[in-house]
Amino acid sequence: MDLKNEWLDGVKTAREKAYTPYSNFKVGAFLIAKDGTTFDGCNVENAAYGDCICAERTALVSAIAQGYKPGDFEALVVTTDTPTPSSPCGSCRQVIKELCNDEMPVYLTNIKGDVIKRTVDDLLPLGFSGRDLEDVK
Ligand code: THU
């Protein structure tokens, strides 16, 4: 489905919740389930820097914790306040791959309105996921 204005509003609101005392780099994520339910994600940092959690993963983990299953999602929107949209880190790409279908759109955006559309497969081509374990005997 094409990017909707309400999703752009949603991702900006999600970004405002980011807890970023160390980097001050606020990221918003907005995950849309196929039933229309939406989940906010924001990065949540920690004084032990390695324990910082990205916005994309907070949105996905939140949805799973509320009972949603892999493949239940229609789109993911990410936003940063950068001159060009930034792109999910490697760890987030792996989690997106695990929980979202390969053809699902991921919209990379910035606050001033630039949009880059990619699929999950574009972000992690030839990736490994739970689907690869299904044929294990
Ligand atoms: N960050 C995200 O939230 N998503 C990404 O995909 C890249 C990085 C966060 C983690 C950290 O809080 C801050 O951005 C700087 O790396």
Short mmCIF file of C-alpha atoms and ligand atoms in Angstrom, two decimals:
data_model
loop_
_atom_site.label_atom_id
_atom_site.label_comp_id
_atom_site.label_asym_id
_atom_site.label_seq_id
_atom_site.Cartn_x
_atom_site.Cartn_y
_atom_site.Cartn_z
CA MET A 1 0.00 0.00 0.00
CA ASP A 2 1.17 3.54 -0.71
CA LEU A 3 2.47 5.79 2.03
CA LYS A 4 -0.35 7.67 3.76
CA ASN A 5 -0.17 11.13 5.30
CA GLU A 6 -1.47 9.73 8.58
CA TRP A 7 1.50 7.36 8.69
CA LEU A 8 3.86 10.34 8.29
CA ASP A 9 2.08 12.09 11.16
CA GLY A 10 2.33 8.88 13.20
CA VAL A 11 6.04 8.41 12.67
CA LYS A 12 6.78 12.02 13.64
CA THR A 13 4.81 11.59 16.86
CA ALA A 14 6.65 8.34 17.58
CA ARG A 15 10.00 10.03 17.05
CA GLU A 16 9.19 12.70 19.60
CA LYS A 17 9.08 9.98 22.28
CA ALA A 18 12.70 8.94 21.66
CA TYR A 19 14.90 8.78 24.75
CA THR A 20 18.29 9.90 23.44
CA PRO A 21 20.30 11.65 26.18
CA TYR A 22 23.58 10.34 24.73
CA SER A 23 23.33 10.77 20.95
CA ASN A 24 20.44 13.23 20.69
CA PHE A 25 19.73 11.38 17.41
CA LYS A 26 16.00 10.76 17.54
CA VAL A 27 14.51 8.07 15.34
CA GLY A 28 10.82 7.31 14.90
CA ALA A 29 9.27 4.14 13.57
CA PHE A 30 5.63 3.49 12.75
CA LEU A 31 4.55 -0.07 12.04
CA ILE A 32 1.22 -0.71 10.36
CA ALA A 33 -0.42 -4.10 10.77
CA LYS A 34 -2.65 -5.54 8.04
CA ASP A 35 -5.68 -5.08 10.32
CA GLY A 36 -4.92 -1.35 10.56
CA THR A 37 -3.48 -1.38 14.06
CA THR A 38 -0.37 0.76 14.36
CA PHE A 39 2.64 0.59 16.66
CA ASP A 40 4.96 3.43 17.59
CA GLY A 41 8.67 2.84 17.89
CA CYS A 42 11.44 5.14 19.08
CA ASN A 43 15.04 4.62 20.05
CA VAL A 44 15.65 4.15 23.76
CA GLU A 45 19.23 4.75 24.84
CA ASN A 46 21.15 3.60 27.87
CA ALA A 47 24.21 4.78 29.80
CA ALA A 48 25.66 1.38 28.89
CA TYR A 49 25.73 2.43 25.25
CA GLY A 50 25.62 -1.09 23.84
CA ASP A 51 22.19 -1.53 25.35
CA CYS A 52 20.59 1.20 23.23
CA ILE A 53 17.55 -0.07 21.34
CA CYS A 54 16.61 1.19 17.89
CA ALA A 55 13.24 2.62 16.90
CA GLU A 56 12.51 -0.05 14.32
CA ARG A 57 12.98 -2.85 16.81
CA THR A 58 10.91 -1.22 19.54
CA ALA A 59 7.94 -0.99 17.13
CA LEU A 60 8.28 -4.62 16.03
CA VAL A 61 8.85 -5.99 19.53
CA SER A 62 5.87 -4.02 20.80
CA ALA A 63 3.62 -5.56 18.14
CA ILE A 64 4.79 -9.08 18.90
CA ALA A 65 4.29 -8.52 22.62
CA GLN A 66 0.71 -7.54 21.87
CA GLY A 67 -0.01 -10.76 20.03
CA TYR A 68 0.84 -9.99 16.42
CA LYS A 69 2.66 -12.64 14.41
CA PRO A 70 5.34 -12.61 11.71
CA GLY A 71 3.76 -11.57 8.42
CA ASP A 72 0.93 -9.60 10.04
CA PHE A 73 2.42 -6.29 8.91
CA GLU A 74 1.68 -4.08 5.94
CA ALA A 75 4.37 -1.39 6.10
CA LEU A 76 7.05 0.20 8.26
CA VAL A 77 7.84 3.92 8.21
CA VAL A 78 11.05 5.30 9.71
CA THR A 79 11.96 8.95 10.20
CA THR A 80 14.93 11.02 11.29
CA ASP A 81 15.65 14.74 11.23
CA THR A 82 18.49 14.45 8.72
CA PRO A 83 19.15 16.05 5.31
CA THR A 84 18.40 12.73 3.64
CA PRO A 85 16.47 9.82 5.21
CA SER A 86 18.64 7.46 7.20
CA SER A 87 18.42 3.74 6.84
CA PRO A 88 17.97 0.90 9.36
CA CYS A 89 21.08 -0.58 10.98
CA GLY A 90 22.10 -4.15 10.30
CA SER A 91 20.53 -5.51 13.48
CA CYS A 92 17.21 -3.89 12.66
CA ARG A 93 17.32 -5.26 9.12
CA GLN A 94 17.72 -8.75 10.54
CA VAL A 95 14.75 -8.32 12.89
CA ILE A 96 12.63 -6.80 10.11
CA LYS A 97 13.52 -9.79 7.93
CA GLU A 98 12.44 -12.22 10.65
CA LEU A 99 9.06 -10.61 11.29
CA CYS A 100 7.98 -9.06 7.98
CA ASN A 101 7.37 -10.47 4.52
CA ASP A 102 10.09 -9.87 1.95
CA GLU A 103 7.85 -7.73 -0.26
CA MET A 104 6.64 -5.46 2.57
CA PRO A 105 7.43 -1.79 1.93
CA VAL A 106 9.74 0.12 4.26
CA TYR A 107 9.49 3.89 3.87
CA LEU A 108 12.62 5.79 4.89
CA THR A 109 11.71 9.41 5.51
CA ASN A 110 12.93 12.59 7.08
CA ILE A 111 11.09 15.36 8.85
CA LYS A 112 11.24 17.67 5.86
CA GLY A 113 9.36 15.16 3.75
CA ASP A 114 11.81 13.17 1.63
CA VAL A 115 10.75 9.56 1.11
CA ILE A 116 12.74 6.53 -0.05
CA LYS A 117 10.68 3.38 -0.59
CA ARG A 118 12.34 -0.03 -0.33
CA THR A 119 11.17 -3.56 0.38
CA VAL A 120 12.39 -5.80 3.18
CA ASP A 121 14.24 -7.85 0.57
CA ASP A 122 15.94 -4.70 -0.77
CA LEU A 123 17.25 -3.94 2.72
CA LEU A 124 18.56 -7.45 3.39
CA PRO A 125 18.93 -9.38 0.13
CA LEU A 126 19.62 -13.09 0.52
CA GLY A 127 18.94 -12.69 4.23
CA PHE A 128 18.45 -15.47 6.74
CA SER A 129 15.22 -15.82 8.72
CA GLY A 130 13.06 -18.30 10.58
CA ARG A 131 11.61 -19.33 7.24
CA ASP A 132 14.98 -20.89 6.40
CA LEU A 133 14.59 -23.29 9.33
CA GLU A 134 11.19 -24.59 8.27
CA ASP A 135 12.62 -27.36 6.07
CA VAL A 136 14.95 -28.78 8.70
CA LYS A 137 14.29 -32.47 9.19
N1 THU B 1 19.17 4.14 15.67
C1 THU B 1 17.88 3.71 15.43
O1 THU B 1 16.97 3.95 16.23
N2 THU B 1 17.64 3.03 14.28
C2 THU B 1 18.62 2.68 13.38
O2 THU B 1 18.36 1.88 12.49
C3 THU B 1 19.93 3.29 13.47
C4 THU B 1 20.28 3.88 14.79
C5 THU B 1 19.43 4.84 16.93
C6 THU B 1 20.29 4.07 17.90
C7 THU B 1 20.87 5.19 18.73
O3 THU B 1 19.96 5.53 19.76
C8 THU B 1 20.95 6.36 17.76
O4 THU B 1 20.11 6.03 16.67
C9 THU B 1 22.34 6.64 17.25
O5 THU B 1 22.92 5.50 16.71
#
